[in-house]
């Protein structure tokens, strides 16, 4: 066992020495950072975690750069994983997005815009499916393009509009702060026949009120948005 351990240590030292002599390991950090950022932004799909981890294990300089790139959007101003939409967005800049609508399923798809091209598919962020009620309309928001169940871990929340579509209430699926009160709803605990898992406390916590004011021509003119969350940057702030 001792001999095997020594052999492994020797192999590790040889690998480390090889990396130190590698042109990739010796690449200036500014250039390496620019290369990795351009590769990530040029892809039309989100990077898999194994690829990110693989880049981070090349050497110490690569690891430091990858740790910098995958920081929260609020700090770095980028989205590296879809789960980043649950985090506050950048304060000094906007993330440019576009929406596609699938009429057959009444579903809206939000994509992160990669270029200015109109044919750009972008990277998928969120999906919202429209459900008409008697007196209002609900838009169930999910991180998954097809799974709109409140029992899913991909469930984000919902947007509810009045009959005229001039007033909206944004609900978070998770409590935005300690002591937040959940709005009672018959569909809060069940979605079809699927019960919400206790580990996924999906609910309806109102976090914002949005309303439009009509002008003299009865056209939508002024937008008012009032956040009820005690957080300065709610987790919806980077996608609205």
PDB file of N, CA and C in Angstrom, residues 59-95:
ATOM      1  N   UNK A  59      -5.735  23.399 -14.162  1.00  0.00           N
ATOM      2  CA  UNK A  59      -4.649  23.888 -13.321  1.00  0.00           C
ATOM      3  C   UNK A  59      -5.191  25.001 -12.431  1.00  0.00           C
ATOM      4  N   UNK A  60      -4.339  25.534 -11.588  1.00  0.00           N
ATOM      5  CA  UNK A  60      -4.793  26.528 -10.613  1.00  0.00           C
ATOM      6  C   UNK A  60      -5.293  27.805 -11.293  1.00  0.00           C
ATOM      7  N   UNK A  61      -4.596  28.264 -12.322  1.00  0.00           N
ATOM      8  CA  UNK A  61      -5.014  29.503 -12.982  1.00  0.00           C
ATOM      9  C   UNK A  61      -6.370  29.336 -13.654  1.00  0.00           C
ATOM     10  N   UNK A  62      -6.606  28.161 -14.284  1.00  0.00           N
ATOM     11  CA  UNK A  62      -7.906  27.895 -14.886  1.00  0.00           C
ATOM     12  C   UNK A  62      -8.986  27.857 -13.813  1.00  0.00           C
ATOM     13  N   UNK A  63      -8.657  27.248 -12.680  1.00  0.00           N
ATOM     14  CA  UNK A  63      -9.642  27.145 -11.596  1.00  0.00           C
ATOM     15  C   UNK A  63     -10.046  28.532 -11.085  1.00  0.00           C
ATOM     16  N   UNK A  64      -9.078  29.419 -10.934  1.00  0.00           N
ATOM     17  CA  UNK A  64      -9.377  30.765 -10.443  1.00  0.00           C
ATOM     18  C   UNK A  64     -10.243  31.532 -11.441  1.00  0.00           C
ATOM     19  N   UNK A  65      -9.959  31.375 -12.735  1.00  0.00           N
ATOM     20  CA  UNK A  65     -10.742  32.069 -13.759  1.00  0.00           C
ATOM     21  C   UNK A  65     -12.173  31.541 -13.798  1.00  0.00           C
ATOM     22  N   UNK A  66     -12.345  30.211 -13.707  1.00  0.00           N
ATOM     23  CA  UNK A  66     -13.687  29.628 -13.736  1.00  0.00           C
ATOM     24  C   UNK A  66     -14.494  30.065 -12.517  1.00  0.00           C
ATOM     25  N   UNK A  67     -13.844  30.160 -11.362  1.00  0.00           N
ATOM     26  CA  UNK A  67     -14.537  30.628 -10.158  1.00  0.00           C
ATOM     27  C   UNK A  67     -15.006  32.068 -10.343  1.00  0.00           C
ATOM     28  N   UNK A  68     -14.245  32.830 -11.094  1.00  0.00           N
ATOM     29  CA  UNK A  68     -14.621  34.222 -11.346  1.00  0.00           C
ATOM     30  C   UNK A  68     -15.797  34.307 -12.318  1.00  0.00           C
ATOM     31  N   UNK A  69     -15.781  33.456 -13.350  1.00  0.00           N
ATOM     32  CA  UNK A  69     -16.813  33.516 -14.382  1.00  0.00           C
ATOM     33  C   UNK A  69     -18.172  33.087 -13.854  1.00  0.00           C
ATOM     34  N   UNK A  70     -18.200  32.095 -12.968  1.00  0.00           N
ATOM     35  CA  UNK A  70     -19.475  31.552 -12.502  1.00  0.00           C
ATOM     36  C   UNK A  70     -19.978  32.254 -11.242  1.00  0.00           C
ATOM     37  N   UNK A  71     -19.505  33.457 -10.976  1.00  0.00           N
ATOM     38  CA  UNK A  71     -20.033  34.216  -9.851  1.00  0.00           C
ATOM     39  C   UNK A  71     -21.483  34.608 -10.107  1.00  0.00           C
ATOM     40  N   UNK A  72     -22.145  35.112  -9.078  1.00  0.00           N
ATOM     41  CA  UNK A  72     -23.539  35.505  -9.201  1.00  0.00           C
ATOM     42  C   UNK A  72     -23.699  36.592 -10.265  1.00  0.00           C
ATOM     43  N   UNK A  73     -24.826  36.590 -10.994  1.00  0.00           N
ATOM     44  CA  UNK A  73     -25.057  37.615 -12.023  1.00  0.00           C
ATOM     45  C   UNK A  73     -24.970  39.032 -11.465  1.00  0.00           C
ATOM     46  N   UNK A  74     -25.351  39.202 -10.208  1.00  0.00           N
ATOM     47  CA  UNK A  74     -25.305  40.525  -9.589  1.00  0.00           C
ATOM     48  C   UNK A  74     -23.889  41.082  -9.570  1.00  0.00           C
ATOM     49  N   UNK A  75     -22.892  40.183  -9.468  1.00  0.00           N
ATOM     50  CA  UNK A  75     -21.495  40.600  -9.380  1.00  0.00           C
ATOM     51  C   UNK A  75     -20.838  40.621 -10.756  1.00  0.00           C
ATOM     52  N   UNK A  76     -21.049  39.540 -11.522  1.00  0.00           N
ATOM     53  CA  UNK A  76     -20.325  39.393 -12.781  1.00  0.00           C
ATOM     54  C   UNK A  76     -21.112  39.911 -13.979  1.00  0.00           C
ATOM     55  N   UNK A  77     -22.446  40.013 -13.854  1.00  0.00           N
ATOM     56  CA  UNK A  77     -23.257  40.516 -14.954  1.00  0.00           C
ATOM     57  C   UNK A  77     -23.528  39.504 -16.039  1.00  0.00           C
ATOM     58  N   UNK A  78     -23.324  38.202 -15.745  1.00  0.00           N
ATOM     59  CA  UNK A  78     -23.554  37.150 -16.732  1.00  0.00           C
ATOM     60  C   UNK A  78     -24.404  36.045 -16.134  1.00  0.00           C
ATOM     61  N   UNK A  79     -25.066  35.289 -17.012  1.00  0.00           N
ATOM     62  CA  UNK A  79     -25.781  34.085 -16.606  1.00  0.00           C
ATOM     63  C   UNK A  79     -24.981  32.897 -17.108  1.00  0.00           C
ATOM     64  N   UNK A  80     -24.472  32.075 -16.180  1.00  0.00           N
ATOM     65  CA  UNK A  80     -23.673  30.915 -16.583  1.00  0.00           C
ATOM     66  C   UNK A  80     -24.470  29.632 -16.564  1.00  0.00           C
ATOM     67  N   UNK A  81     -25.481  29.559 -15.694  1.00  0.00           N
ATOM     68  CA  UNK A  81     -26.364  28.408 -15.606  1.00  0.00           C
ATOM     69  C   UNK A  81     -27.807  28.904 -15.552  1.00  0.00           C
ATOM     70  N   UNK A  82     -28.768  28.085 -15.997  1.00  0.00           N
ATOM     71  CA  UNK A  82     -30.178  28.501 -15.913  1.00  0.00           C
ATOM     72  C   UNK A  82     -30.613  28.840 -14.496  1.00  0.00           C
ATOM     73  N   UNK A  83     -30.024  28.170 -13.498  1.00  0.00           N
ATOM     74  CA  UNK A  83     -30.419  28.413 -12.116  1.00  0.00           C
ATOM     75  C   UNK A  83     -30.084  29.839 -11.693  1.00  0.00           C
ATOM     76  N   UNK A  84     -29.263  30.534 -12.485  1.00  0.00           N
ATOM     77  CA  UNK A  84     -28.882  31.905 -12.143  1.00  0.00           C
ATOM     78  C   UNK A  84     -30.069  32.856 -12.153  1.00  0.00           C
ATOM     79  N   UNK A  85     -31.163  32.482 -12.841  1.00  0.00           N
ATOM     80  CA  UNK A  85     -32.329  33.371 -12.859  1.00  0.00           C
ATOM     81  C   UNK A  85     -33.000  33.431 -11.496  1.00  0.00           C
ATOM     82  N   UNK A  86     -32.658  32.538 -10.585  1.00  0.00           N
ATOM     83  CA  UNK A  86     -33.171  32.597  -9.220  1.00  0.00           C
ATOM     84  C   UNK A  86     -32.382  33.595  -8.369  1.00  0.00           C
ATOM     85  N   UNK A  87     -31.322  34.150  -8.920  1.00  0.00           N
ATOM     86  CA  UNK A  87     -30.464  35.054  -8.169  1.00  0.00           C
ATOM     87  C   UNK A  87     -30.640  36.486  -8.673  1.00  0.00           C
ATOM     88  N   UNK A  88     -30.284  37.473  -7.855  1.00  0.00           N
ATOM     89  CA  UNK A  88     -30.400  38.876  -8.283  1.00  0.00           C
ATOM     90  C   UNK A  88     -29.582  39.152  -9.533  1.00  0.00           C
ATOM     91  N   UNK A  89     -30.095  40.029 -10.377  1.00  0.00           N
ATOM     92  CA  UNK A  89     -29.409  40.377 -11.607  1.00  0.00           C
ATOM     93  C   UNK A  89     -28.391  41.481 -11.403  1.00  0.00           C
ATOM     94  N   UNK A  90     -27.651  41.821 -12.460  1.00  0.00           N
ATOM     95  CA  UNK A  90     -26.630  42.876 -12.360  1.00  0.00           C
ATOM     96  C   UNK A  90     -27.256  44.232 -12.065  1.00  0.00           C
ATOM     97  N   UNK A  91     -26.578  45.048 -11.287  1.00  0.00           N
ATOM     98  CA  UNK A  91     -27.116  46.348 -10.889  1.00  0.00           C
ATOM     99  C   UNK A  91     -26.825  47.436 -11.916  1.00  0.00           C
ATOM    100  N   UNK A  92     -25.705  47.326 -12.602  1.00  0.00           N
ATOM    101  CA  UNK A  92     -25.267  48.404 -13.480  1.00  0.00           C
ATOM    102  C   UNK A  92     -25.626  48.172 -14.943  1.00  0.00           C
ATOM    103  N   UNK A  93     -26.186  47.031 -15.275  1.00  0.00           N
ATOM    104  CA  UNK A  93     -26.490  46.741 -16.676  1.00  0.00           C
ATOM    105  C   UNK A  93     -27.748  45.889 -16.767  1.00  0.00           C
ATOM    106  N   UNK A  94     -28.243  45.721 -17.990  1.00  0.00           N
ATOM    107  CA  UNK A  94     -29.435  44.921 -18.243  1.00  0.00           C
ATOM    108  C   UNK A  94     -29.056  43.667 -19.021  1.00  0.00           C
ATOM    109  N   UNK A  95     -29.809  42.597 -18.795  1.00  0.00           N
ATOM    110  CA  UNK A  95     -29.640  41.369 -19.567  1.00  0.00           C
ATOM    111  C   UNK A  95     -30.677  41.376 -20.682  1.00  0.00           C
TER     112      UNK A  95
END
